[in-house]
CSV table of C-alpha atoms in Angstrom, one decimal:
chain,number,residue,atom,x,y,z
A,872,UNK,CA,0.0,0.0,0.0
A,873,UNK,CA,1.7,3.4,-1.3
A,874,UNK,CA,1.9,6.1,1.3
A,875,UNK,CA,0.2,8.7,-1.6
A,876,UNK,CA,-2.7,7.4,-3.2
A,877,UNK,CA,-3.0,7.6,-6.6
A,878,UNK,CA,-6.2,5.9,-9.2
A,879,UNK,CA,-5.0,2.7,-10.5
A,880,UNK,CA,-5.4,4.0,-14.2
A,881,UNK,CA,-7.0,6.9,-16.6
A,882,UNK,CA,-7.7,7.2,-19.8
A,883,UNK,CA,-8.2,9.9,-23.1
A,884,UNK,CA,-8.6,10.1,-26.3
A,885,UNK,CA,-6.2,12.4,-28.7
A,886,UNK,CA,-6.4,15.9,-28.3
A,887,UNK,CA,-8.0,15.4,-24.5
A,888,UNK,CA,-7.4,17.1,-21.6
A,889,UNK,CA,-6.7,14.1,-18.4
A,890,UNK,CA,-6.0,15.0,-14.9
A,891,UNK,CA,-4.6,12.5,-12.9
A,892,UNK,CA,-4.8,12.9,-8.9
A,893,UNK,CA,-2.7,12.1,-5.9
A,894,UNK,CA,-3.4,12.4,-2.4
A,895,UNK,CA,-1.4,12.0,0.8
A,896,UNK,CA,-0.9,13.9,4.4
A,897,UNK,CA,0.3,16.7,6.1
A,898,UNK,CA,3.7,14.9,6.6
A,899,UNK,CA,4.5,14.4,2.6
A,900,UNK,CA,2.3,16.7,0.0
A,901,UNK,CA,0.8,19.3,3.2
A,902,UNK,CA,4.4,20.4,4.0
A,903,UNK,CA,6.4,19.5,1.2
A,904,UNK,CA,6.3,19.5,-3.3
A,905,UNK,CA,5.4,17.2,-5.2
A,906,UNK,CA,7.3,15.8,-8.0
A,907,UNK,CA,5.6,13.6,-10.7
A,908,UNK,CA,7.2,11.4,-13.0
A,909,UNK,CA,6.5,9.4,-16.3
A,910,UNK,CA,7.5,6.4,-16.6
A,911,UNK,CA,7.5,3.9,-20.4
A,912,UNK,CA,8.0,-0.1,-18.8
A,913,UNK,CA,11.8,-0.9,-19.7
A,914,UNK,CA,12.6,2.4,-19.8
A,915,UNK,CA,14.0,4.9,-17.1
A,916,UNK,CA,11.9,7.4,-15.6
A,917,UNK,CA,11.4,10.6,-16.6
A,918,UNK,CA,11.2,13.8,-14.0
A,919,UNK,CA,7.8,15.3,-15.7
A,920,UNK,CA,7.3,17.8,-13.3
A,921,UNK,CA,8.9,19.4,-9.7
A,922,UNK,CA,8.3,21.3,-7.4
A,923,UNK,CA,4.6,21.3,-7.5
A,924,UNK,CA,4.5,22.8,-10.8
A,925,UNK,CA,8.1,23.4,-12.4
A,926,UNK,CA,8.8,21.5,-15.7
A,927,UNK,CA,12.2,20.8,-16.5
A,928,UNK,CA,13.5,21.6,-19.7
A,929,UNK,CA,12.6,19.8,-22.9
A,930,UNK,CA,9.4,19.3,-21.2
A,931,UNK,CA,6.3,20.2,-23.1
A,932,UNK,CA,3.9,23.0,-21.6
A,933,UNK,CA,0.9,20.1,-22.2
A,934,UNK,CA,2.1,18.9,-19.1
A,935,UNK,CA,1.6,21.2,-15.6
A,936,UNK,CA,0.7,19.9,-11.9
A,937,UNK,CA,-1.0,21.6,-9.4
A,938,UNK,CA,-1.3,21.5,-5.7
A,939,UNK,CA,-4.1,22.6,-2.8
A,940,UNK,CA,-3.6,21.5,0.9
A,941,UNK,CA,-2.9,17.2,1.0
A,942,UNK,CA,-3.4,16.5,-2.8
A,943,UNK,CA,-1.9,17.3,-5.9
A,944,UNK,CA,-2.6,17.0,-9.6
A,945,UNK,CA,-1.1,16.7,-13.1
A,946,UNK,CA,-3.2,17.3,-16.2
A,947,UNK,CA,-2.2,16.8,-19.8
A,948,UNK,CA,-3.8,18.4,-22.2
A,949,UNK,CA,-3.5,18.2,-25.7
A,950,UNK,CA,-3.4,14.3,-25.5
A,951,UNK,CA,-0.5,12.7,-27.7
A,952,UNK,CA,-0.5,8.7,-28.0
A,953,UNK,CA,2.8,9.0,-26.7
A,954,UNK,CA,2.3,10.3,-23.3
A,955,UNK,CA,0.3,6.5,-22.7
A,956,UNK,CA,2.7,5.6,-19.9
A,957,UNK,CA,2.5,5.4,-15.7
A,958,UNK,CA,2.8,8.1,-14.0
A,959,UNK,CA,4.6,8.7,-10.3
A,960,UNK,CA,3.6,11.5,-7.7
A,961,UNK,CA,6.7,11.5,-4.9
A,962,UNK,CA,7.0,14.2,-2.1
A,963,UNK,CA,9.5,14.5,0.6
A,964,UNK,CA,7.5,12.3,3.8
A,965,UNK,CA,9.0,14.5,7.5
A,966,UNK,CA,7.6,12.0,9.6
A,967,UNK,CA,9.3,9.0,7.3
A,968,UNK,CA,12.5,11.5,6.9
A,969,UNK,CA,12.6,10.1,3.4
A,970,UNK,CA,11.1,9.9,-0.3
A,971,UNK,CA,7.1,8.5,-1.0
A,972,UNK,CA,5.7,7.6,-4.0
A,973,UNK,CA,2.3,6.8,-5.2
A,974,UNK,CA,1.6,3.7,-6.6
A,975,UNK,CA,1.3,4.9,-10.1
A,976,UNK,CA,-1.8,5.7,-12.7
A,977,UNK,CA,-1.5,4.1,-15.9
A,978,UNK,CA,-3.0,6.5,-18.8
A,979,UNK,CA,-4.3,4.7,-21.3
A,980,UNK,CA,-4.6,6.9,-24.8
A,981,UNK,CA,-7.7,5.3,-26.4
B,1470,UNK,CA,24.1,14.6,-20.5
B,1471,UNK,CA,24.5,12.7,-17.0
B,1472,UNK,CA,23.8,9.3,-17.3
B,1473,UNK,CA,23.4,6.7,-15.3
B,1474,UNK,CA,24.1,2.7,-15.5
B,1475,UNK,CA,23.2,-0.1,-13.1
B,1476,UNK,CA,24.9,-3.7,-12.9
B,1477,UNK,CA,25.3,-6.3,-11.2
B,1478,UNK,CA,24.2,-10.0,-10.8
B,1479,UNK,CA,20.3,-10.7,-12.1
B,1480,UNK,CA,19.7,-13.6,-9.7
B,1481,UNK,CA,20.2,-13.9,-5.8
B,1482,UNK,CA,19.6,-16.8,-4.1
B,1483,UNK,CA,17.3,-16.5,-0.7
B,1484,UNK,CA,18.9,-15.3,2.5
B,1485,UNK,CA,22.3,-13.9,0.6
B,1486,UNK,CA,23.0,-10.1,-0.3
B,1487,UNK,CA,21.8,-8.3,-3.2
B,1488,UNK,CA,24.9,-6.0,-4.8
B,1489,UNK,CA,24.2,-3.5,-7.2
B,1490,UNK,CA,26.3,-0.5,-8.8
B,1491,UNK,CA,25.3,2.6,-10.4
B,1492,UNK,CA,27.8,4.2,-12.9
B,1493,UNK,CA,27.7,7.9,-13.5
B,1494,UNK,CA,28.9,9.0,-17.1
B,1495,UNK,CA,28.7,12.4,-18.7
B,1496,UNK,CA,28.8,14.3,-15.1
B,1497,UNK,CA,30.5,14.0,-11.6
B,1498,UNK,CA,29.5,12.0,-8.6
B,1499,UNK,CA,30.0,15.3,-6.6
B,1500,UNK,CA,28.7,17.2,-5.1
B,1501,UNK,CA,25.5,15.3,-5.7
B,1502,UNK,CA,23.4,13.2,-3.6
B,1503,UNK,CA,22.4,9.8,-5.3
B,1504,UNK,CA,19.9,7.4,-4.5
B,1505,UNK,CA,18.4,4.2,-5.0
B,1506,UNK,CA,14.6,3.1,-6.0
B,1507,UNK,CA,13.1,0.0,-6.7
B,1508,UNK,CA,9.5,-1.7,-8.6
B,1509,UNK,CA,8.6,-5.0,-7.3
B,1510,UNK,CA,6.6,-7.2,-10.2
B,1511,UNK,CA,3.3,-5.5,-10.3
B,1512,UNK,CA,3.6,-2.6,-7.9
B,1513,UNK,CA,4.4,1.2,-7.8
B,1514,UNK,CA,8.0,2.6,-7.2
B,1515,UNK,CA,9.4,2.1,-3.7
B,1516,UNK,CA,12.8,4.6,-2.3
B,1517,UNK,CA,15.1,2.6,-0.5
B,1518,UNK,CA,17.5,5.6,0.5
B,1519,UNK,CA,20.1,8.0,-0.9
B,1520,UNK,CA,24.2,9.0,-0.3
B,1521,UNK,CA,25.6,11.9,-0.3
B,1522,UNK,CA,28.9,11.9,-2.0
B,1523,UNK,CA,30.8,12.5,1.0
B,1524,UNK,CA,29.3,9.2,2.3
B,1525,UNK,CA,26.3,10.7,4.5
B,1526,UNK,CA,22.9,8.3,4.1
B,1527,UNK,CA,20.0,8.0,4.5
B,1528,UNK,CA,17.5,5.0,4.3
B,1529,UNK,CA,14.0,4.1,4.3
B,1530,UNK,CA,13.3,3.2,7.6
B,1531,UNK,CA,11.5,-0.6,6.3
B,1532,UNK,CA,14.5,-1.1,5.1
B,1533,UNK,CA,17.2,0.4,6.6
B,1534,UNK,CA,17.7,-3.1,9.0
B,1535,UNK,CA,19.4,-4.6,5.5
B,1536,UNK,CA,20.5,-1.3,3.5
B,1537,UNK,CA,24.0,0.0,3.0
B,1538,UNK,CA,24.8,2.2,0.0
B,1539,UNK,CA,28.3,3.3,-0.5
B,1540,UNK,CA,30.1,5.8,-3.0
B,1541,UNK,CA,33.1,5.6,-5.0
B,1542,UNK,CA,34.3,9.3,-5.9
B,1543,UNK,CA,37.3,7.5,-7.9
B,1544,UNK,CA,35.2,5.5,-9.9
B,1545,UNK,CA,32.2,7.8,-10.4
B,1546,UNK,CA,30.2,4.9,-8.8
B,1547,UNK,CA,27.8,4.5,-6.0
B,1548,UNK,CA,26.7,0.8,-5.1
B,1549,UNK,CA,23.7,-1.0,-3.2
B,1550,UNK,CA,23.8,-4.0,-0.5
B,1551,UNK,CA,20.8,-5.2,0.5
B,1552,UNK,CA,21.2,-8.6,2.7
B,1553,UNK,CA,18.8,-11.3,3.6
B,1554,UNK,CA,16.9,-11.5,0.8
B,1555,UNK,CA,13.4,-12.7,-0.1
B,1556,UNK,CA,11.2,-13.4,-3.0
B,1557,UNK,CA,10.0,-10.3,-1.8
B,1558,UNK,CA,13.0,-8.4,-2.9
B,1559,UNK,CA,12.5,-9.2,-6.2
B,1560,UNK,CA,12.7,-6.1,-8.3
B,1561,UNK,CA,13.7,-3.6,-10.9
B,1562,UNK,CA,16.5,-1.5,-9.3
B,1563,UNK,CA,16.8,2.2,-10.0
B,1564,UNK,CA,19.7,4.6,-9.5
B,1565,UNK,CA,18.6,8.3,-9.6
B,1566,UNK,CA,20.4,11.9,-9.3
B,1567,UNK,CA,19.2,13.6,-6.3
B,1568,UNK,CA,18.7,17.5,-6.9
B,1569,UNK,CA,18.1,18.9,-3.6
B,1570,UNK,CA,18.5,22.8,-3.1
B,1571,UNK,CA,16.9,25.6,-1.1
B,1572,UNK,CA,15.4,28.9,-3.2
B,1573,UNK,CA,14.5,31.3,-0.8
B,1574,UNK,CA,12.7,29.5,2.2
B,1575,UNK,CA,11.5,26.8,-0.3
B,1576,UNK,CA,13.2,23.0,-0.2
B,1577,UNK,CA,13.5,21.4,-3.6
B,1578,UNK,CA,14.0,17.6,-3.7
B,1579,UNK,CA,13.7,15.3,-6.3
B,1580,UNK,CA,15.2,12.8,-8.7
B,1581,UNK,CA,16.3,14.5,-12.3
B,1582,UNK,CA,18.6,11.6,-13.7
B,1583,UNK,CA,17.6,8.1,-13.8
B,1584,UNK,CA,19.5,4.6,-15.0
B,1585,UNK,CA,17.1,2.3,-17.0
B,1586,UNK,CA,16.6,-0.6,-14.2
B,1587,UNK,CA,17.7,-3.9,-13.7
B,1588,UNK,CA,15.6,-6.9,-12.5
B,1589,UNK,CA,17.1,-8.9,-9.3
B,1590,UNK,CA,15.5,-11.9,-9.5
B,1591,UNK,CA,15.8,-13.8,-5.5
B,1592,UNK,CA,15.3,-17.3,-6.1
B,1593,UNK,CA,16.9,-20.8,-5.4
């Protein structure tokens, strides 16, 4: 059982707008960012999104995450078959003094 | 581009000690702290703890009983022990780059770098 809960999958068809959610505790997403990543099976993850909303470079504006109180969100909008993946939230845990992770959404692009 | 490269044997046998290492190419080891995450079959991604590369760690606390990671400067290399194994332990094993900073009053923490995984199979 992931500390941050996450729904088991999603789904979208091109050109959609999806929101995927993740919720934790005053311990991990309350007090601290949230980081969201993407992740292909076989391949290494990918850092999609940090500090609550920051995207890295060479990370395309579709994606953006949000956060209010204990929960968080990313949407993707603009829905590209390639962004079907899994996708991570992970936020610093004080009362674990370490790293959790949900346990993952898989979008589905239908 | 840093990049990142695990190895290290693909089956463990129950009750010995996992051993993994994490190569860093295309950066240096310091003054980075570097971690280690795994994905058992069929579940979401689990931290099992991070170094510093002055040798400071820190470990999940379910694990931290059976964890030692270690660093390497000379070799650009940071390596994982896990001992006592179980079928539970069975895994992908990730290394990450840790960025970790403070802008203003704000604490930034998260994994920008990642290695591609390798399965440890514990079985007899």
């Amino acid at each position: 059982q992931s500390v941050l809960t996450q729904p088991p999958s999603a789904s979208g068809t091109p050109g959609q707008r999806v929101t995927i959610s993740c919720s934790g505790s005053s311990s991990n997403i309350g007090s601290d960012f949230v980081n969201w990543y993407q992740h292909l099976p076989g391949t290494a993850p990918k850092l999609l999104i940090y500090g609550n909303n920051q995207r890295p470079s060479g990370v395309p504006d579709r994606f953006s995450g949000s956060k209010s109180g204990t929960s968080a969100s990313l949407a993707i909008s603009g829905l590209q078959s390639e962004d079907e993946a899994d996708y991570y939230c992970a936020a610093w845990d004080d009362g674990l003094n370490g790293v959790v992770f949900g346990g993952g959404t898989k979008l589905t692009v239908l | 581009q840093v990049q990142l490269q695990e190895s290290g044997p693909g089956l463990v046998k129950p009750s010995e000690t996992l051993s993994l290492t994490c190569t860093v190419s295309g950066g240096s080891i310091s003054p980075y702290y570097w971690t280690w995450i795994r994905q058992s079959p069929g579940k979401g991604l689990e931290w099992i703890g991070y170094i510093y590369y002055s040798g400071s760690t820190n470990y999940n606390p379910s694990l931290k009983s059976r964890v030692t990671i270690s660093v390497d400067t000379s070799k650009n290399q940071f390596s994982l022990k896990l001992s006592s194994v179980t079928a539970a332990d069975t895994a992908v094993y990730y290394c990450a780059r840790v960025r970790n900073y403070y802008d203003s009053s704000d604490y930034y923490f998260y994994f920008d770098y990642w290695g591609q995984g390798t399965l440890v199979t514990v079985s007899s």
